[in-house]
Amino acid sequence: MERGSKKGIRRRCLGAALALCLCVAFFLVCCDKEAKEEEKKAVRIGVSLYRGDDTFINNIRTELEREAKLYEQELGIKIQLDIMDAKGSQNTQNIQIERFLSLGCDVLCVNPVDRTNASVIIDMAMQEEVPVIFFNRQPVEEDMDRWSDLYYLGVQAKESAVLQGSMVVDLYQEHPEELDRNQDGVVSYVLLEGENSHQDALIRTEWSVQTLKDKGVPIEKLTGGIANWERSQASALMEQWLNEYPNQIELVISNNDDMALGALDAMERAGIQTIQVVGIDGTTSGLEAVESGRMLGTVSSDKEQYAKAMLEIALHRVLGRELSEDIELEDGKYYQCPQKIVKKID
């Protein structure tokens, strides 16, 4: 009897201990759930720009800030954007990423200074398990394949170039005299290129010209130069070319709008209005130049959609939200923003 009582006591003690463990486990789960729900009331996003004075990047930043406020209203959560300018220094950008991680950012949006050297950023993010959305400057494939929480958002460079070339083709087919001003049967052009290392510059350069050739536009390249996406550098180059090739330049093909505007600046100083100019990006100032008739046209990316996609991907990773139907990721990590031609109206 005494022996049975002891066994009963042990069973009751074990039962009580088990019940206590279950209660503690339930309590911890509830606390963890409450903590996660508390975290979901605010999302902190670290944004590092390769150069804050880049017009296109500035347009994206403006849209990103605007879209963040819209999502705050829609979701009832706080979206904090910590935005820093790397000023063209990869070392500075690496320090910024380290800072973002120390501040507890939930996701990083990085416009890399050196797209071929993103490994340091990826290493830091992987260690802290913080997703990274690269944008505008695509890291090399080997880096993008290192981790499942890496994304890239941008525009398809070949599409940009083909659309740009198509504008010139259309004008030549409809009004060849507006391109071939001296009526020698050849359109003489100059080419303003972006950076040596930027994949978009290389592809835009190749396919804009190839599109003209494929569509039968007779072209002759007079010269070209790298202006690093900058208006002032392009202006200096164009001024030099106008002196070297007087009355010969009929077309300026530019890898982006800022450099196209630089070419227009030089033309205006020289009092020249007969040269056609085409750009890419659809920046605010670029679109104004097209609307005013100073520029033949530009290829405009949907910057509102660009910013929306960046936030959608960020909130998808942080909050587990489903992506919108219009946000389709290629290979689960690449998003290409839509583009369209914007031409001056005759």
Short mmCIF file of C-alpha atoms in Angstrom, two decimals:
data_model
loop_
_atom_site.label_atom_id
_atom_site.label_comp_id
_atom_site.label_asym_id
_atom_site.label_seq_id
_atom_site.Cartn_x
_atom_site.Cartn_y
_atom_site.Cartn_z
CA MET A 1 0.00 0.00 0.00
CA GLU A 2 2.79 2.31 0.95
CA ARG A 3 4.66 1.30 -2.16
CA GLY A 4 1.66 2.03 -4.38
CA SER A 5 1.18 5.38 -2.71
CA LYS A 6 4.77 6.34 -3.50
CA LYS A 7 4.26 5.40 -7.14
CA GLY A 8 1.10 7.48 -7.23
CA ILE A 9 2.90 10.43 -5.73
CA ARG A 10 5.68 10.10 -8.30
CA ARG A 11 3.14 9.97 -11.13
CA ARG A 12 1.38 13.05 -9.79
CA CYS A 13 4.69 14.86 -9.44
CA LEU A 14 5.70 13.93 -12.99
CA GLY A 15 2.29 15.01 -14.25
CA ALA A 16 2.58 18.31 -12.44
CA ALA A 17 6.09 18.86 -13.81
CA LEU A 18 4.92 18.06 -17.33
CA ALA A 19 1.98 20.42 -16.97
CA LEU A 20 4.33 23.12 -15.70
CA CYS A 21 6.65 22.59 -18.69
CA LEU A 22 3.72 22.82 -21.07
CA CYS A 23 2.55 26.02 -19.39
CA VAL A 24 6.04 27.53 -19.64
CA ALA A 25 6.34 26.47 -23.29
CA PHE A 26 2.90 27.94 -24.07
CA PHE A 27 3.86 31.14 -22.29
CA LEU A 28 7.10 31.42 -24.28
CA VAL A 29 5.29 30.78 -27.57
CA CYS A 30 2.73 33.45 -26.72
CA CYS A 31 5.45 35.90 -25.78
CA ASP A 32 7.32 35.14 -29.00
CA LYS A 33 4.12 35.60 -31.00
CA GLU A 34 3.39 38.90 -29.26
CA ALA A 35 6.97 40.02 -29.90
CA LYS A 36 6.68 39.22 -33.58
CA GLU A 37 3.35 41.02 -33.80
CA GLU A 38 4.97 43.98 -32.09
CA GLU A 39 7.85 43.89 -34.61
CA LYS A 40 5.38 43.88 -37.48
CA LYS A 41 4.11 47.29 -36.45
CA ALA A 42 7.33 48.80 -37.80
CA VAL A 43 9.68 47.91 -40.65
CA ARG A 44 13.12 49.47 -40.90
CA ILE A 45 14.76 49.56 -44.33
CA GLY A 46 18.37 50.60 -44.92
CA VAL A 47 18.89 52.22 -48.33
CA SER A 48 22.38 52.91 -49.68
CA LEU A 49 22.74 54.93 -52.91
CA TYR A 50 25.89 54.74 -55.01
CA ARG A 51 25.61 58.49 -55.63
CA GLY A 52 22.85 60.70 -54.33
CA ASP A 53 23.39 63.35 -57.02
CA ASP A 54 22.54 60.93 -59.85
CA THR A 55 19.29 62.28 -61.32
CA PHE A 56 17.70 58.89 -62.03
CA ILE A 57 18.60 57.55 -58.58
CA ASN A 58 17.21 60.73 -57.03
CA ASN A 59 13.93 60.20 -58.90
CA ILE A 60 13.78 56.62 -57.53
CA ARG A 61 14.48 57.90 -54.01
CA THR A 62 11.62 60.40 -54.27
CA GLU A 63 9.22 57.69 -55.43
CA LEU A 64 10.42 55.29 -52.73
CA GLU A 65 9.70 57.83 -49.99
CA ARG A 66 6.28 58.57 -51.48
CA GLU A 67 5.34 54.90 -51.84
CA ALA A 68 6.48 54.16 -48.27
CA LYS A 69 3.95 56.68 -46.94
CA LEU A 70 1.20 55.07 -49.01
CA TYR A 71 2.05 51.62 -47.65
CA GLU A 72 2.08 53.00 -44.11
CA GLN A 73 -1.49 54.23 -44.57
CA GLU A 74 -2.61 51.01 -46.24
CA LEU A 75 -1.03 48.59 -43.75
CA GLY A 76 -1.17 50.66 -40.59
CA ILE A 77 2.52 50.12 -39.86
CA LYS A 78 5.55 52.37 -39.64
CA ILE A 79 8.01 52.11 -42.55
CA GLN A 80 11.28 53.78 -41.64
CA LEU A 81 13.66 54.46 -44.50
CA ASP A 82 17.27 55.08 -43.50
CA ILE A 83 18.79 56.53 -46.69
CA MET A 84 22.53 57.15 -47.08
CA ASP A 85 24.69 58.39 -49.96
CA ALA A 86 27.90 56.42 -50.63
CA LYS A 87 29.21 59.28 -52.82
CA GLY A 88 30.81 56.83 -55.26
CA SER A 89 32.94 55.06 -52.61
CA GLN A 90 32.58 51.30 -52.14
CA ASN A 91 34.38 51.52 -48.80
CA THR A 92 31.90 54.15 -47.61
CA GLN A 93 29.02 51.98 -48.73
CA ASN A 94 30.39 48.95 -46.86
CA ILE A 95 30.54 51.06 -43.69
CA GLN A 96 26.95 52.18 -44.28
CA ILE A 97 25.80 48.56 -44.58
CA GLU A 98 27.55 47.71 -41.33
CA ARG A 99 25.77 50.67 -39.73
CA PHE A 100 22.36 49.58 -41.04
CA LEU A 101 22.85 46.10 -39.61
CA SER A 102 23.90 47.48 -36.22
CA LEU A 103 20.70 49.56 -36.18
CA GLY A 104 18.62 46.41 -36.69
CA CYS A 105 17.35 47.10 -40.20
CA ASP A 106 14.97 44.37 -41.37
CA VAL A 107 16.03 44.55 -45.02
CA LEU A 108 18.66 46.34 -47.10
CA CYS A 109 18.12 48.09 -50.45
CA VAL A 110 21.52 48.63 -52.07
CA ASN A 111 22.44 50.51 -55.23
CA PRO A 112 26.03 49.17 -55.32
CA VAL A 113 28.97 51.41 -56.13
CA ASP A 114 30.94 48.54 -57.64
CA ARG A 115 28.64 45.84 -58.96
CA THR A 116 31.59 43.44 -59.29
CA ASN A 117 32.48 43.79 -55.62
CA ALA A 118 29.23 43.08 -53.75
CA SER A 119 30.65 40.12 -51.81
CA VAL A 120 31.47 42.14 -48.67
CA ILE A 121 27.89 43.43 -48.47
CA ILE A 122 26.52 39.94 -49.02
CA ASP A 123 28.82 38.45 -46.35
CA MET A 124 27.65 40.96 -43.73
CA ALA A 125 23.97 40.51 -44.61
CA MET A 126 24.21 36.70 -44.59
CA GLN A 127 25.82 36.74 -41.17
CA GLU A 128 22.91 38.76 -39.75
CA GLU A 129 20.33 36.97 -41.95
CA VAL A 130 19.06 40.26 -43.39
CA PRO A 131 17.69 40.13 -46.98
CA VAL A 132 19.30 42.37 -49.61
CA ILE A 133 17.55 43.98 -52.58
CA PHE A 134 20.15 45.27 -55.03
CA PHE A 135 18.86 47.81 -57.55
CA ASN A 136 19.94 49.66 -60.72
CA ARG A 137 23.46 48.15 -60.73
CA GLN A 138 23.31 44.36 -60.96
CA PRO A 139 25.90 42.30 -59.07
CA VAL A 140 27.61 39.50 -60.99
CA GLU A 141 25.73 36.22 -61.26
CA GLU A 142 28.17 34.35 -59.01
CA ASP A 143 27.38 36.74 -56.15
CA MET A 144 23.63 36.65 -56.74
CA ASP A 145 23.69 32.84 -56.56
CA ARG A 146 25.36 32.76 -53.15
CA TRP A 147 22.19 33.13 -51.08
CA SER A 148 18.44 32.75 -51.49
CA ASP A 149 17.72 36.11 -49.82
CA LEU A 150 19.35 38.22 -52.52
CA TYR A 151 17.22 40.10 -55.05
CA TYR A 152 17.85 42.43 -57.97
CA LEU A 153 15.53 45.10 -59.30
CA GLY A 154 16.16 47.14 -62.42
CA VAL A 155 15.29 47.65 -66.07
CA GLN A 156 16.32 45.38 -68.93
CA ALA A 157 19.20 47.15 -70.62
CA LYS A 158 18.71 45.51 -74.01
CA GLU A 159 15.04 46.53 -74.03
CA SER A 160 16.04 50.12 -73.20
CA ALA A 161 18.50 50.19 -76.08
CA VAL A 162 16.16 48.62 -78.62
CA LEU A 163 13.41 51.09 -77.71
CA GLN A 164 15.87 53.97 -78.00
CA GLY A 165 17.01 52.80 -81.41
CA SER A 166 13.39 52.34 -82.49
CA MET A 167 12.71 56.05 -81.93
CA VAL A 168 15.45 56.96 -84.38
CA VAL A 169 14.29 54.31 -86.85
CA ASP A 170 10.74 55.69 -86.78
CA LEU A 171 11.95 59.23 -87.43
CA TYR A 172 14.21 58.12 -90.28
CA GLN A 173 11.43 56.12 -91.95
CA GLU A 174 8.91 58.96 -91.65
CA HIS A 175 11.14 62.04 -92.06
CA PRO A 176 14.66 61.05 -93.17
CA GLU A 177 15.55 64.68 -93.84
CA GLU A 178 15.29 65.44 -90.10
CA LEU A 179 18.19 63.08 -89.43
CA ASP A 180 20.20 63.21 -92.64
CA ARG A 181 20.45 67.00 -92.64
CA ASN A 182 23.20 67.29 -95.25
CA GLN A 183 21.44 64.81 -97.55
CA ASP A 184 24.56 62.67 -98.08
CA GLY A 185 22.65 59.41 -97.51
CA VAL A 186 24.27 58.70 -94.12
CA VAL A 187 23.29 59.65 -90.56
CA SER A 188 26.47 60.74 -88.75
CA TYR A 189 26.28 60.22 -84.99
CA VAL A 190 28.23 60.56 -81.75
CA LEU A 191 27.80 58.28 -78.74
CA LEU A 192 27.79 59.27 -75.06
CA GLU A 193 28.52 56.24 -72.89
CA GLY A 194 28.18 55.53 -69.15
CA GLU A 195 30.78 53.80 -67.01
CA ASN A 196 33.18 51.15 -68.28
CA SER A 197 32.12 48.66 -65.59
CA HIS A 198 28.36 49.22 -65.71
CA GLN A 199 26.57 46.40 -67.51
CA ASP A 200 23.76 48.72 -68.68
CA ALA A 201 26.19 51.08 -70.40
CA LEU A 202 27.80 48.25 -72.36
CA ILE A 203 24.47 46.74 -73.43
CA ARG A 204 22.79 50.06 -74.24
CA THR A 205 25.73 51.08 -76.39
CA GLU A 206 25.71 47.84 -78.34
CA TRP A 207 21.98 47.42 -78.94
CA SER A 208 20.94 50.99 -79.67
CA VAL A 209 23.36 51.05 -82.61
CA GLN A 210 22.56 47.46 -83.63
CA THR A 211 18.85 48.31 -83.80
CA LEU A 212 19.59 51.09 -86.30
CA LYS A 213 21.66 48.72 -88.41
CA ASP A 214 19.06 45.95 -88.27
CA LYS A 215 16.33 48.34 -89.44
CA GLY A 216 18.36 49.64 -92.35
CA VAL A 217 19.24 53.13 -91.12
CA PRO A 218 22.52 54.15 -92.83
CA ILE A 219 24.75 55.33 -90.00
CA GLU A 220 28.33 56.47 -89.51
CA LYS A 221 29.96 56.89 -86.11
CA LEU A 222 32.05 60.04 -85.90
CA THR A 223 33.24 59.56 -82.33
CA GLY A 224 32.20 58.56 -78.83
CA GLY A 225 33.27 58.93 -75.24
CA ILE A 226 32.61 57.94 -71.64
CA ALA A 227 30.90 60.64 -69.56
CA ASN A 228 30.11 58.48 -66.51
CA TRP A 229 26.36 59.27 -66.64
CA GLU A 230 27.15 62.94 -65.80
CA ARG A 231 25.67 66.00 -67.46
CA SER A 232 28.76 68.19 -67.02
CA GLN A 233 31.15 65.61 -68.48
CA ALA A 234 28.86 65.03 -71.46
CA SER A 235 28.59 68.75 -72.03
CA ALA A 236 32.38 69.09 -72.15
CA LEU A 237 32.69 66.18 -74.59
CA MET A 238 29.95 67.54 -76.86
CA GLU A 239 31.53 70.98 -76.93
CA GLN A 240 34.80 69.37 -78.02
CA TRP A 241 33.08 67.29 -80.73
CA LEU A 242 31.19 70.26 -82.13
CA ASN A 243 34.55 71.94 -82.71
CA GLU A 244 36.18 68.81 -84.14
CA TYR A 245 33.27 67.91 -86.44
CA PRO A 246 31.68 71.23 -87.48
CA ASN A 247 28.35 70.80 -89.27
CA GLN A 248 28.83 67.00 -89.38
CA ILE A 249 27.01 65.68 -86.27
CA GLU A 250 23.38 64.80 -86.99
CA LEU A 251 22.50 62.52 -84.07
CA VAL A 252 23.52 62.10 -80.43
CA ILE A 253 22.87 58.68 -78.89
CA SER A 254 23.19 58.87 -75.12
CA ASN A 255 23.16 56.03 -72.58
CA ASN A 256 21.07 58.18 -70.22
CA ASP A 257 19.11 61.43 -69.99
CA ASP A 258 21.64 63.38 -67.95
CA MET A 259 24.34 62.97 -70.60
CA ALA A 260 21.78 63.79 -73.31
CA LEU A 261 20.99 67.01 -71.47
CA GLY A 262 24.70 67.77 -71.26
CA ALA A 263 24.91 67.47 -75.04
CA LEU A 264 21.95 69.85 -75.37
CA ASP A 265 23.69 72.33 -73.05
CA ALA A 266 26.72 72.39 -75.36
CA MET A 267 24.52 72.71 -78.44
CA GLU A 268 22.64 75.65 -76.94
CA ARG A 269 25.89 77.42 -76.09
CA ALA A 270 26.93 76.96 -79.73
CA GLY A 271 23.54 78.09 -81.02
CA ILE A 272 22.86 74.72 -82.72
CA GLN A 273 19.33 73.29 -82.90
CA THR A 274 19.54 70.86 -85.83
CA ILE A 275 21.00 67.81 -84.07
CA GLN A 276 18.62 65.09 -82.85
CA VAL A 277 19.27 63.76 -79.32
CA VAL A 278 17.92 60.61 -77.66
CA GLY A 279 18.31 59.47 -74.05
CA ILE A 280 17.26 56.73 -71.64
CA ASP A 281 15.72 56.78 -68.12
CA GLY A 282 12.81 59.19 -68.37
CA THR A 283 14.09 61.43 -65.58
CA THR A 284 12.02 64.46 -64.65
CA SER A 285 14.40 66.82 -66.46
CA GLY A 286 14.67 64.44 -69.42
CA LEU A 287 10.90 64.27 -69.85
CA GLU A 288 10.71 68.07 -69.67
CA ALA A 289 13.30 68.32 -72.46
CA VAL A 290 11.23 65.95 -74.62
CA GLU A 291 8.02 67.83 -73.89
CA SER A 292 9.62 71.14 -74.83
CA GLY A 293 10.91 69.67 -78.09
CA ARG A 294 14.60 70.03 -77.22
CA MET A 295 15.12 66.26 -77.24
CA LEU A 296 13.74 63.74 -79.74
CA GLY A 297 12.82 61.24 -77.04
CA THR A 298 13.74 59.05 -74.10
CA VAL A 299 12.99 55.57 -72.82
CA SER A 300 11.12 56.02 -69.56
CA SER A 301 11.07 53.39 -66.85
CA ASP A 302 8.03 53.34 -64.59
CA LYS A 303 9.62 54.85 -61.49
CA GLU A 304 6.44 54.52 -59.43
CA GLN A 305 6.34 50.80 -60.22
CA TYR A 306 10.09 50.61 -59.56
CA ALA A 307 9.69 51.95 -56.03
CA LYS A 308 6.54 49.91 -55.42
CA ALA A 309 8.31 46.69 -56.43
CA MET A 310 11.19 47.44 -54.08
CA LEU A 311 8.85 47.92 -51.14
CA GLU A 312 6.71 44.93 -52.13
CA ILE A 313 9.74 42.63 -52.10
CA ALA A 314 10.94 44.11 -48.79
CA LEU A 315 7.55 43.67 -47.11
CA HIS A 316 7.22 40.19 -48.62
CA ARG A 317 10.42 39.14 -46.85
CA VAL A 318 9.83 40.96 -43.57
CA LEU A 319 6.09 40.52 -43.10
CA GLY A 320 5.42 37.47 -45.25
CA ARG A 321 2.99 39.42 -47.44
CA GLU A 322 2.09 37.97 -50.81
CA LEU A 323 3.58 39.82 -53.76
CA SER A 324 1.17 41.69 -56.02
CA GLU A 325 0.23 39.95 -59.26
CA ASP A 326 2.20 42.51 -61.26
CA ILE A 327 5.42 41.73 -59.37
CA GLU A 328 6.81 38.64 -61.09
CA LEU A 329 10.26 37.49 -60.00
CA GLU A 330 12.41 35.69 -62.56
CA ASP A 331 14.21 32.74 -60.94
CA GLY A 332 12.69 33.90 -57.67
CA LYS A 333 15.02 36.91 -57.39
CA TYR A 334 15.03 39.19 -60.46
CA TYR A 335 12.45 41.89 -61.26
CA GLN A 336 12.51 43.90 -64.49
CA CYS A 337 10.65 47.22 -64.36
CA PRO A 338 8.47 48.09 -67.39
CA GLN A 339 9.61 50.78 -69.86
CA LYS A 340 8.10 52.85 -72.64
CA ILE A 341 9.10 55.29 -75.36
CA VAL A 342 8.36 58.99 -74.79
CA LYS A 343 8.79 61.12 -77.92
CA LYS A 344 8.28 64.76 -78.72
CA ILE A 345 4.99 65.53 -80.44
CA ASP A 346 5.36 67.09 -83.89
#
